[in-house]
mmCIF file of C-alpha atoms in Angstrom:
data_model
loop_
_atom_site.group_PDB
_atom_site.id
_atom_site.type_symbol
_atom_site.label_atom_id
_atom_site.label_comp_id
_atom_site.label_asym_id
_atom_site.label_seq_id
_atom_site.Cartn_x
_atom_site.Cartn_y
_atom_site.Cartn_z
ATOM 1 C CA ASP A 230 123.431 133.454 36.122
ATOM 2 C CA ASP A 231 125.101 134.256 39.442
ATOM 3 C CA GLN A 232 121.921 135.673 40.982
ATOM 4 C CA ASP A 233 119.874 132.638 39.969
ATOM 5 C CA GLN A 234 122.532 130.368 41.457
ATOM 6 C CA LEU A 235 122.504 132.304 44.718
ATOM 7 C CA THR A 236 118.714 132.042 44.909
ATOM 8 C CA VAL A 237 118.848 128.255 44.525
ATOM 9 C CA VAL A 238 121.662 127.958 47.093
ATOM 10 C CA LYS A 239 119.583 129.933 49.604
ATOM 11 C CA GLU A 240 116.596 127.647 48.955
ATOM 12 C CA ALA A 241 118.832 124.615 49.593
ATOM 13 C CA ILE A 242 120.170 126.159 52.818
ATOM 14 C CA ARG A 243 116.657 126.840 54.144
ATOM 15 C CA GLU A 244 115.530 123.349 53.168
ATOM 16 C CA LEU A 245 118.425 121.855 55.148
ATOM 17 C CA ASN A 246 117.925 124.193 58.143
ATOM 18 C CA ILE A 247 121.465 125.568 57.889
ATOM 19 C CA ASP A 248 122.384 128.864 59.548
ATOM 20 C CA GLU A 249 123.107 131.455 56.822
ATOM 21 C CA LYS A 250 125.222 133.520 59.213
ATOM 22 C CA THR A 251 127.563 130.585 59.838
ATOM 23 C CA PHE A 252 127.583 129.299 56.253
ATOM 24 C CA ARG A 253 127.207 132.259 53.911
ATOM 25 C CA PRO A 254 125.213 131.483 50.741
ATOM 26 C CA ASN A 255 127.577 133.337 48.393
ATOM 27 C CA ALA A 256 130.607 131.527 49.827
ATOM 28 C CA LEU A 257 128.844 128.181 49.353
ATOM 29 C CA ARG A 258 127.948 129.145 45.770
ATOM 30 C CA GLU A 259 131.621 129.854 45.065
ATOM 31 C CA GLN A 260 132.690 126.581 46.717
ATOM 32 C CA ILE A 261 130.206 124.628 44.600
ATOM 33 C CA SER A 262 131.592 126.354 41.501
ATOM 34 C CA ARG A 263 135.175 125.428 42.458
ATOM 35 C CA ALA A 264 134.129 121.841 43.150
ATOM 36 C CA LYS A 265 132.563 121.584 39.700
ATOM 37 C CA SER A 266 135.661 123.091 38.077
ATOM 38 C CA ARG A 267 137.568 120.159 39.632
ATOM 39 C CA LEU A 268 134.834 117.714 38.490
ATOM 40 C CA TRP A 269 133.976 116.830 42.092
ATOM 41 C CA THR A 270 130.501 115.478 42.817
ATOM 42 C CA PRO A 271 128.743 115.928 46.185
ATOM 43 C CA GLN A 272 129.441 112.261 46.905
ATOM 44 C CA GLN A 273 133.178 112.719 46.344
ATOM 45 C CA ILE A 274 133.254 115.706 48.694
ATOM 46 C CA ARG A 275 131.383 113.744 51.361
ATOM 47 C CA GLU A 276 133.644 110.693 50.989
ATOM 48 C CA ASN A 277 136.744 112.856 51.463
ATOM 49 C CA SER A 278 135.232 115.047 54.156
ATOM 50 C CA SER A 279 137.231 115.649 57.313
ATOM 51 C CA ASP A 280 135.210 118.474 58.876
ATOM 52 C CA LYS A 281 131.715 119.876 59.290
ATOM 53 C CA GLU A 282 132.261 122.535 56.618
ATOM 54 C CA SER A 283 132.861 119.885 53.950
ATOM 55 C CA ASP A 284 129.786 117.935 55.076
ATOM 56 C CA VAL A 285 127.646 121.070 54.835
ATOM 57 C CA LEU A 286 129.067 121.870 51.398
ATOM 58 C CA ALA A 287 128.295 118.351 50.159
ATOM 59 C CA SER A 288 124.717 118.543 51.445
ATOM 60 C CA VAL A 289 124.039 121.989 49.974
ATOM 61 C CA TYR A 290 125.710 121.010 46.679
ATOM 62 C CA GLN A 291 123.539 117.880 46.450
ATOM 63 C CA ALA A 292 120.326 119.803 47.192
ATOM 64 C CA TYR A 293 121.387 122.533 44.748
ATOM 65 C CA GLN A 294 121.880 119.999 41.943
ATOM 66 C CA ARG A 295 118.574 118.340 42.721
ATOM 67 C CA LYS A 296 116.790 121.688 42.366
ATOM 68 C CA LEU A 297 118.563 122.483 39.099
ATOM 69 C CA PHE A 298 117.609 119.079 37.717
ATOM 70 C CA ALA A 299 113.968 119.558 38.765
ATOM 71 C CA ASN A 300 113.936 122.822 36.797
ATOM 72 C CA ASN A 301 115.672 121.289 33.766
ATOM 73 C CA SER A 302 118.542 123.740 34.312
ATOM 74 C CA LEU A 303 122.325 123.883 34.209
ATOM 75 C CA ASP A 304 124.642 126.521 35.599
ATOM 76 C CA PHE A 305 127.786 127.672 33.799
ATOM 77 C CA ASP A 306 130.053 125.134 35.497
ATOM 78 C CA ASP A 307 127.649 122.324 34.556
ATOM 79 C CA LEU A 308 128.141 123.166 30.884
ATOM 80 C CA LEU A 309 131.766 122.037 31.268
ATOM 81 C CA MET A 310 131.290 119.292 33.838
ATOM 82 C CA ALA A 311 128.353 117.644 32.055
ATOM 83 C CA THR A 312 130.207 117.774 28.734
ATOM 84 C CA VAL A 313 133.331 116.163 30.192
ATOM 85 C CA LYS A 314 131.285 113.443 31.923
ATOM 86 C CA LEU A 315 129.410 112.729 28.674
ATOM 87 C CA LEU A 316 132.590 112.422 26.614
ATOM 88 C CA GLN A 317 134.200 110.226 29.276
ATOM 89 C CA LYS A 318 131.380 107.700 29.354
ATOM 90 C CA ASP A 319 130.087 107.755 25.741
ATOM 91 C CA GLU A 320 132.769 106.615 23.291
ATOM 92 C CA GLY A 321 130.544 107.226 20.271
ATOM 93 C CA THR A 322 129.916 110.865 21.168
ATOM 94 C CA LEU A 323 133.603 111.384 21.920
ATOM 95 C CA ALA A 324 134.654 109.875 18.580
ATOM 96 C CA GLY A 325 132.168 112.092 16.760
ATOM 97 C CA TYR A 326 133.546 115.291 18.276
ATOM 98 C CA GLN A 327 137.158 114.182 17.821
ATOM 99 C CA GLU A 328 136.437 113.807 14.107
ATOM 100 C CA ARG A 329 134.632 117.125 13.999
ATOM 101 C CA PHE A 330 137.517 119.032 15.613
ATOM 102 C CA HIS A 331 140.892 117.938 14.200
ATOM 103 C CA HIS A 332 142.625 121.044 15.572
ATOM 104 C CA VAL A 333 142.138 122.737 18.944
ATOM 105 C CA LEU A 334 143.394 126.287 19.675
ATOM 106 C CA ILE A 335 143.219 127.727 23.185
ATOM 107 C CA ASP A 336 144.170 131.234 24.294
ATOM 108 C CA GLU A 337 145.040 132.232 27.901
ATOM 109 C CA TYR A 338 145.823 128.598 28.680
ATOM 110 C CA GLN A 339 147.329 129.514 32.055
ATOM 111 C CA ASP A 340 143.803 130.350 33.245
ATOM 112 C CA THR A 341 142.208 126.974 32.443
ATOM 113 C CA ASN A 342 140.767 124.854 35.239
ATOM 114 C CA HIS A 343 140.731 121.073 35.657
ATOM 115 C CA ALA A 344 137.424 120.583 33.825
ATOM 116 C CA GLN A 345 138.674 122.574 30.824
ATOM 117 C CA TYR A 346 141.951 120.637 30.924
ATOM 118 C CA GLN A 347 140.078 117.322 30.775
ATOM 119 C CA LEU A 348 137.976 118.626 27.879
ATOM 120 C CA VAL A 349 141.163 119.519 25.970
ATOM 121 C CA ARG A 350 142.639 116.072 26.629
ATOM 122 C CA LEU A 351 139.454 114.369 25.418
ATOM 123 C CA LEU A 352 138.959 116.453 22.264
ATOM 124 C CA GLY A 353 142.639 116.629 21.324
ATOM 125 C CA GLY A 354 143.590 113.130 22.382
ATOM 126 C CA LYS A 355 143.144 111.487 18.979
ATOM 127 C CA HIS A 356 144.810 113.854 16.497
ATOM 128 C CA ASN A 357 147.171 115.521 18.983
ATOM 129 C CA ASN A 358 146.835 118.846 17.128
ATOM 130 C CA VAL A 359 146.533 121.117 20.162
ATOM 131 C CA PHE A 360 147.924 124.668 20.040
ATOM 132 C CA VAL A 361 147.845 126.711 23.231
ATOM 133 C CA VAL A 362 148.902 130.276 23.940
ATOM 134 C CA GLY A 363 149.600 131.365 27.487
ATOM 135 C CA ASP A 364 152.008 132.781 30.014
ATOM 136 C CA GLU A 365 152.525 130.978 33.312
ATOM 137 C CA ASP A 366 153.854 134.234 34.791
ATOM 138 C CA GLN A 367 150.401 135.786 34.298
ATOM 139 C CA SER A 368 148.461 133.056 36.084
ATOM 140 C CA ILE A 369 146.419 135.001 38.643
ATOM 141 C CA TYR A 370 143.095 133.132 38.749
ATOM 142 C CA SER A 371 143.842 130.217 41.077
ATOM 143 C CA PHE A 372 141.065 131.563 43.336
ATOM 144 C CA ARG A 373 138.663 130.790 40.457
ATOM 145 C CA GLY A 374 140.028 127.286 40.030
ATOM 146 C CA ALA A 375 142.731 127.945 37.421
ATOM 147 C CA GLU A 376 145.444 125.256 37.512
ATOM 148 C CA ILE A 377 148.986 126.486 36.749
ATOM 149 C CA HIS A 378 150.134 122.897 36.129
ATOM 150 C CA ASN A 379 147.960 122.709 33.002
ATOM 151 C CA ILE A 380 150.439 124.918 31.146
ATOM 152 C CA LEU A 381 153.560 123.764 32.996
ATOM 153 C CA GLY A 382 152.829 120.128 32.144
ATOM 154 C CA PHE A 383 151.702 120.630 28.548
ATOM 155 C CA GLU A 384 154.764 118.988 26.979
ATOM 156 C CA ARG A 385 154.242 115.944 29.199
ATOM 157 C CA ASP A 386 150.568 115.684 28.241
ATOM 158 C CA PHE A 387 151.203 116.151 24.523
ATOM 159 C CA PRO A 388 154.554 114.558 23.621
ATOM 160 C CA GLY A 389 156.338 116.104 20.650
ATOM 161 C CA THR A 390 155.217 119.620 21.545
ATOM 162 C CA ALA A 391 157.194 122.538 20.099
ATOM 163 C CA LEU A 392 157.650 125.479 22.486
ATOM 164 C CA TYR A 393 157.922 129.038 21.172
ATOM 165 C CA ARG A 394 158.806 131.856 23.566
ATOM 166 C CA LEU A 395 157.526 135.284 22.550
ATOM 167 C CA GLN A 396 159.903 137.488 24.517
ATOM 168 C CA GLN A 397 159.859 140.823 22.702
ATOM 169 C CA ASN A 398 157.640 143.349 24.444
ATOM 170 C CA TYR A 399 156.047 146.241 22.506
ATOM 171 C CA ARG A 400 154.294 148.030 25.358
ATOM 172 C CA SER A 401 156.819 148.723 28.136
ATOM 173 C CA THR A 402 160.270 150.238 28.572
ATOM 174 C CA GLN A 403 163.326 148.116 29.395
ATOM 175 C CA ARG A 404 163.530 149.354 33.004
ATOM 176 C CA ILE A 405 159.979 148.126 33.628
ATOM 177 C CA LEU A 406 160.785 144.779 32.034
ATOM 178 C CA ASN A 407 163.986 144.431 34.080
ATOM 179 C CA ALA A 408 162.020 145.026 37.282
ATOM 180 C CA ALA A 409 159.379 142.513 36.232
ATOM 181 C CA ASN A 410 162.033 139.920 35.283
ATOM 182 C CA ALA A 411 163.843 140.387 38.609
ATOM 183 C CA LEU A 412 160.625 139.874 40.553
ATOM 184 C CA ILE A 413 159.067 136.979 38.645
ATOM 185 C CA ARG A 414 162.231 134.886 38.449
ATOM 186 C CA ASN A 415 161.726 134.116 42.157
ATOM 187 C CA ASN A 416 158.785 131.864 41.264
ATOM 188 C CA ARG A 417 159.911 128.236 41.451
ATOM 189 C CA GLU A 418 157.422 126.831 38.947
ATOM 190 C CA ARG A 419 157.812 128.498 35.572
ATOM 191 C CA LYS A 420 159.240 127.836 32.130
ATOM 192 C CA GLY A 421 161.265 131.035 32.161
ATOM 193 C CA LYS A 422 161.752 133.874 29.718
ATOM 194 C CA ILE A 423 163.722 137.110 29.343
ATOM 195 C CA LEU A 424 161.554 140.007 28.204
ATOM 196 C CA TRP A 425 163.155 142.713 26.061
ATOM 197 C CA THR A 426 162.033 145.712 24.043
ATOM 198 C CA GLU A 427 163.206 148.200 21.447
ATOM 199 C CA ASN A 428 161.370 151.005 23.280
ATOM 200 C CA GLY A 429 164.482 152.223 25.079
ATOM 201 C CA GLU A 430 165.522 152.224 28.736
ATOM 202 C CA GLY A 431 162.833 154.592 30.013
ATOM 203 C CA ASP A 432 162.421 156.278 33.388
ATOM 204 C CA LYS A 433 163.274 154.635 36.687
ATOM 205 C CA VAL A 434 160.550 152.562 38.286
ATOM 206 C CA HIS A 435 158.884 154.110 41.356
ATOM 207 C CA ALA A 436 156.848 152.131 43.862
ATOM 208 C CA PHE A 437 153.681 153.437 45.482
ATOM 209 C CA SER A 438 151.650 151.584 48.096
ATOM 210 C CA GLY A 439 148.131 152.883 48.643
ATOM 211 C CA MET A 440 146.063 152.166 51.757
ATOM 212 C CA ASP A 441 143.050 151.270 49.611
ATOM 213 C CA GLU A 442 141.761 151.413 46.030
ATOM 214 C CA HIS A 443 140.664 155.042 46.427
ATOM 215 C CA GLU A 444 144.112 156.258 47.439
ATOM 216 C CA GLU A 445 145.595 154.232 44.609
ATOM 217 C CA VAL A 446 143.329 155.689 41.917
ATOM 218 C CA ASN A 447 143.796 159.259 43.251
ATOM 219 C CA PHE A 448 147.567 158.807 43.021
ATOM 220 C CA ILE A 449 147.250 157.697 39.405
ATOM 221 C CA LEU A 450 144.905 160.587 38.565
ATOM 222 C CA ASP A 451 147.331 163.086 40.135
ATOM 223 C CA LYS A 452 150.167 161.699 38.045
#
């Protein structure tokens, strides 16, 4: 879990005599996680390094992996990365899983990272029966490694794809949807949609900007 990962990162930092105040353990843990979501090895980071921070990350990442291996352990990101690497190099294993899973269904596809994308391509590459549900306008997890181009490029990756836009909204009023449409249409990279509802026009939209989360929640409670 996260705490176990942090413990191992701190052990790696001490082993390498790195200053924890300059290179924070939790930040390094998150950077290692993002690197794995992109299927980057320590060697790849080092080969493409252009600064001291990248060199430190590569060294800590390498020591971290060595410690996990010594303890016969994997972290969450390894579960994806190791699976992708296995399927890429072992044609027999890949063929076996492609025959086991003729259809692949993925929800929240806009939040998938590169490792998950590669896994989808590998498993769905033979039968081409891949069904994804997602909304590029709700992609908010790029800081966790989510890749918006996974959903934007789906038709390119799987030729013959049929696209269905679900545009009727059952939760909001039309004024809220109009405001959302007006705002989100400024994004350059999107498939586009026009949200509508049978809920009626509704009240005008009011904007409130709180100084922090406490002021925000107090405003909502007052309302």
